[in-house]
Every structure is written in C-alpha cells, then in structure tokens.
mmCIF file of C-alpha atoms in Angstrom:
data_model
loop_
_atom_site.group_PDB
_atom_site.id
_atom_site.type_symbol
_atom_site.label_atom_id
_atom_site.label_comp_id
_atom_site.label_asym_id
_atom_site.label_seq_id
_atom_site.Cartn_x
_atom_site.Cartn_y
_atom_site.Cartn_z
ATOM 1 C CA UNK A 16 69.897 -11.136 -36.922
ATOM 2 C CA UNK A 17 71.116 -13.782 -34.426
ATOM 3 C CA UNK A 18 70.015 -11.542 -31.688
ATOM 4 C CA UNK A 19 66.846 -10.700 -32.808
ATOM 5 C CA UNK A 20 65.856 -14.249 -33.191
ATOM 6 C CA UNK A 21 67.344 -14.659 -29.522
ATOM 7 C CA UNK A 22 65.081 -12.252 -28.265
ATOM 8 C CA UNK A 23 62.060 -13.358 -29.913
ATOM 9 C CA UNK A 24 63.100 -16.901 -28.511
ATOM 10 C CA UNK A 25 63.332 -15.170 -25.161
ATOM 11 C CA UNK A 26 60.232 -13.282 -24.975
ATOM 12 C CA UNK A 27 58.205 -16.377 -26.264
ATOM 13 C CA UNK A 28 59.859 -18.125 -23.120
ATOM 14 C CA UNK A 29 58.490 -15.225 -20.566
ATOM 15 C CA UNK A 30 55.295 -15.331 -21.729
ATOM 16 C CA UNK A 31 54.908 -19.107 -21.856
ATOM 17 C CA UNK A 32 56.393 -19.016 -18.111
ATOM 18 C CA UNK A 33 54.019 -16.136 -17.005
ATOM 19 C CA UNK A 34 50.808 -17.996 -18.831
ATOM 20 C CA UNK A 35 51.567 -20.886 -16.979
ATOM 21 C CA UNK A 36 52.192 -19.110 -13.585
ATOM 22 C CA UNK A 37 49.431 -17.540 -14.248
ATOM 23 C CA UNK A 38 47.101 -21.113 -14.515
ATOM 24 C CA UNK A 39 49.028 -22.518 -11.947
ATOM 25 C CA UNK A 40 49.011 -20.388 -9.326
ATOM 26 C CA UNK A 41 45.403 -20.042 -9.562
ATOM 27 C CA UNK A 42 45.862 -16.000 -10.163
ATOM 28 C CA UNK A 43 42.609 -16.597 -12.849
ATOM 29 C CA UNK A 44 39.578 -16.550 -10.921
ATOM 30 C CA UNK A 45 37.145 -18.343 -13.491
ATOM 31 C CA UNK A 46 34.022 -18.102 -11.477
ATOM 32 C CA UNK A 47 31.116 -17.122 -13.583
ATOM 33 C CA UNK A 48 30.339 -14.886 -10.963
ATOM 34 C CA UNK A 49 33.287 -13.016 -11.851
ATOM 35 C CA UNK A 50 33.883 -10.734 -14.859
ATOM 36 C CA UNK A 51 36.962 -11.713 -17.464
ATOM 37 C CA UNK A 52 39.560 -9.756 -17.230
ATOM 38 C CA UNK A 53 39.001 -6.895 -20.223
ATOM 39 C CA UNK A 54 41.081 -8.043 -22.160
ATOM 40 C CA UNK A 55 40.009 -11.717 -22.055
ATOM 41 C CA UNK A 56 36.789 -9.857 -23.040
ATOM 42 C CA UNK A 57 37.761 -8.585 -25.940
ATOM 43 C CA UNK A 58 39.657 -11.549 -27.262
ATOM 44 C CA UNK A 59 36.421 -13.583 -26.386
ATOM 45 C CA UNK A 60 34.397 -10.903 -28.352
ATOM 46 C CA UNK A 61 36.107 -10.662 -31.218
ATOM 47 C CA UNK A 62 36.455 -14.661 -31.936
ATOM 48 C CA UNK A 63 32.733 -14.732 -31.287
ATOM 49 C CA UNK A 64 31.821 -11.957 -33.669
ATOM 50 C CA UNK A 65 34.403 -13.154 -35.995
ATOM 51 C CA UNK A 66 32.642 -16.864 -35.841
ATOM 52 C CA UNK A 67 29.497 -15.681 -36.437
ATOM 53 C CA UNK A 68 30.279 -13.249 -39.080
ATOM 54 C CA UNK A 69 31.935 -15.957 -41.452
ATOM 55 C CA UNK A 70 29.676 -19.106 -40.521
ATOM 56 C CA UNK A 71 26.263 -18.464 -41.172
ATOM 57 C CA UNK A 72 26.716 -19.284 -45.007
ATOM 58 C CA UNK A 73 28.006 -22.606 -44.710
ATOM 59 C CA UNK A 74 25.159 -23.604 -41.716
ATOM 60 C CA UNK A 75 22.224 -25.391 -43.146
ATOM 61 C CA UNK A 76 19.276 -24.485 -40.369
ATOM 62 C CA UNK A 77 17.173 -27.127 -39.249
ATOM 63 C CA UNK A 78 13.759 -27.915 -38.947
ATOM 64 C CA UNK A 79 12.775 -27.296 -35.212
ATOM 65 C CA UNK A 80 8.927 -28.110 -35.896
ATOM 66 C CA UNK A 81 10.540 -31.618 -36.032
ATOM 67 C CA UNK A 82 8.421 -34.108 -34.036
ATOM 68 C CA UNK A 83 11.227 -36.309 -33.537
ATOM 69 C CA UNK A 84 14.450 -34.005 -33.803
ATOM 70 C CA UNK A 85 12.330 -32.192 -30.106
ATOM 71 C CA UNK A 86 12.076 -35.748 -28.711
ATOM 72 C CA UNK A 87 15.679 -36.542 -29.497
ATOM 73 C CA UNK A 88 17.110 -32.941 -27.800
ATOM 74 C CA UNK A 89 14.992 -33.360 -24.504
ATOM 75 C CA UNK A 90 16.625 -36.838 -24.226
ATOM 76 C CA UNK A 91 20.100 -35.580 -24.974
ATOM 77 C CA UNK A 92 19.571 -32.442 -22.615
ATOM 78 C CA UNK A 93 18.043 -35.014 -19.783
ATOM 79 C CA UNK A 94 21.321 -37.357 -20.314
ATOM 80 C CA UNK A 95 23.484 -34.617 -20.245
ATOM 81 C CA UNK A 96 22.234 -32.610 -17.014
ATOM 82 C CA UNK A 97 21.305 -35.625 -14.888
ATOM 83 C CA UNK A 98 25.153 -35.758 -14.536
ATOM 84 C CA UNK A 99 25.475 -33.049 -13.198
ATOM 85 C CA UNK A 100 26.789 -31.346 -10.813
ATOM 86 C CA UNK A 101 28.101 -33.808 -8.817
ATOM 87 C CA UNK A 102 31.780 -35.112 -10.388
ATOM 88 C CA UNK A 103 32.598 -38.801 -10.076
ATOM 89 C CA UNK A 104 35.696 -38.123 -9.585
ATOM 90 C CA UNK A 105 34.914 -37.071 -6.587
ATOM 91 C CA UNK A 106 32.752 -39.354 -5.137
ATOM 92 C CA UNK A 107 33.982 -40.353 -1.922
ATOM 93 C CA UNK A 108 36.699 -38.773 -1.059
ATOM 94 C CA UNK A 109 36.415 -35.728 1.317
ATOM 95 C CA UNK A 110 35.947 -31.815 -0.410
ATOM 96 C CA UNK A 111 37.108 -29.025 1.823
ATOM 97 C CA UNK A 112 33.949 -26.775 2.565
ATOM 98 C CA UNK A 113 35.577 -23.844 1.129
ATOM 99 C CA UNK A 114 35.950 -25.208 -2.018
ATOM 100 C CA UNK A 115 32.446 -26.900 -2.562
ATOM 101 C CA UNK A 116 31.110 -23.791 -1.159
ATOM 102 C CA UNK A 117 32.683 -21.672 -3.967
ATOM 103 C CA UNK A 118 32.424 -23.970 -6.594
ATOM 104 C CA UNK A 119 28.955 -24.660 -6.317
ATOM 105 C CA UNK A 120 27.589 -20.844 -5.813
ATOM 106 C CA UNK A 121 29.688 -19.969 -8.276
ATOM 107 C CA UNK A 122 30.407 -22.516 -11.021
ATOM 108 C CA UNK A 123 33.282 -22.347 -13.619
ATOM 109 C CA UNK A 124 32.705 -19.400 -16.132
ATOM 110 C CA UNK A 125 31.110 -20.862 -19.525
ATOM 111 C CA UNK A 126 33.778 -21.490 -22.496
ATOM 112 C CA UNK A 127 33.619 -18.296 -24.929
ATOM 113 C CA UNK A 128 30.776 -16.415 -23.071
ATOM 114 C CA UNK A 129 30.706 -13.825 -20.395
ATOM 115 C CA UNK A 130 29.835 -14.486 -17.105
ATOM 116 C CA UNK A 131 26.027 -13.479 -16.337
ATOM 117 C CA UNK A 132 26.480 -10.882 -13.397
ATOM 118 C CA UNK A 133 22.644 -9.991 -12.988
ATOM 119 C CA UNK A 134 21.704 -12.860 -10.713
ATOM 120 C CA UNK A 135 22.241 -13.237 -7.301
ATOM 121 C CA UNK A 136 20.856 -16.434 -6.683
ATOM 122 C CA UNK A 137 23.073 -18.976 -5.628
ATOM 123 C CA UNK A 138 22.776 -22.918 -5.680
ATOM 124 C CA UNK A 139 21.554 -24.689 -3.042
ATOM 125 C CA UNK A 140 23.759 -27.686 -1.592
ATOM 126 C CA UNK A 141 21.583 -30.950 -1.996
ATOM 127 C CA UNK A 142 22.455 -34.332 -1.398
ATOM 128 C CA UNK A 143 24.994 -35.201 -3.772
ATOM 129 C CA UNK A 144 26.471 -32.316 -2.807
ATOM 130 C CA UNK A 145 26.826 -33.013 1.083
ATOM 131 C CA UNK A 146 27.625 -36.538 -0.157
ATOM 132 C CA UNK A 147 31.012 -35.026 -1.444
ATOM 133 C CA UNK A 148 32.048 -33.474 1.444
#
C-alpha cells in the first residue's frame, strides 16, 4: 500500500512539474489567433455545457427593455474598454517590437471560449500603442 501511495505522490509531482514547465517555458501559445490544444477544447467544452446545463434554473433573467439598466451597461462597457488596450504597467518603459507586434494582432485567447479563427483582420498600432514601445 506504501508504494502505491508513493507512486501516486510521484506522479502528482510529474505532472505538477510538467504543468508548470509547460506555463513557464511559454510552450502554450494563448493567442486567440491560435486554436486550444484539443484537448483544452474539450475540457473547455464540457465545463461550458456542464455550466449551462445546471444554471439556467437558479438565473432570474432580467428586464433588458430597462431604460436605466441600458444606460447603466453602456457606462460600464465605456469604463471598462476605454482602458484598454494599452497596460499601465507598461507605460514607459520600452516593449520589444516583437512582442507588441504579436500581442496586439493577436491578443490573449478569451477565458473559457475558443479562439475566433474566421477573421483575418488584425489591429492597427495607434498611439498608445507606439507610446509603449
């Protein structure tokens, strides 16, 4: 039994080690340009279809005829994008081309959706962009 415990123990440790190799070293490409690997799909699939399958009975819709509830969204969604994409943290210190190339035609991929792959478009570097770099 000792042994078997001792290899659980040891597997957990490989895995943990490879995981964080794996975020480390970069070897994740999470450009939304960029498909997830399959079986990040499939994970990502299932915990959406799971979510969605056991929450619609406890959500309570609202009403989105709501004079004020639209006025109070378009001021959150204004807040929230003016932001972006600059990142303060940033802000003055010098970007290497490469990377503010890449990260701004392709973005990080969106938390637990698929990247959209059926636009081509990229973004176009304005002036808080060149600021950065």
């Amino acid at each position: 039994m000792r042994t078997f415990v001792r290899s659980i123990v040891e597997l957990l440790l490989v895995l943990a080690t490879a995981v964080f190799g794996i975020a480390y070293f970069g070897a994740y490409n999470v450009a939304a340009d960029e498909r997830h690997w399959p079986t990040t799909e499939k994970f990502l699939e299932l915990v959406r279809s799971r979510a969605i399958g056991r929450q619609p009975e406890k959500l309570n819709p609202p009403n989105l005829n709501d004079a004020q509830r639209i006025l109070k969204g378009a001021g959150q969604y204004a807040s929230m994008w003016r932001r972006l994409p600059p990142r303060c943290e940033l802000a003055g210190q010098p970007v290497e081309p490469r990377t503010l190339s890449r990260t701004a035609t392709s973005g990080p991929k969106p938390q637990g959706s698929q990247a959209c792959l059926c636009c081509d478009q990229t973004w176009l570097k304005n002036d808080r962009h060149a600021s950065l770099g």
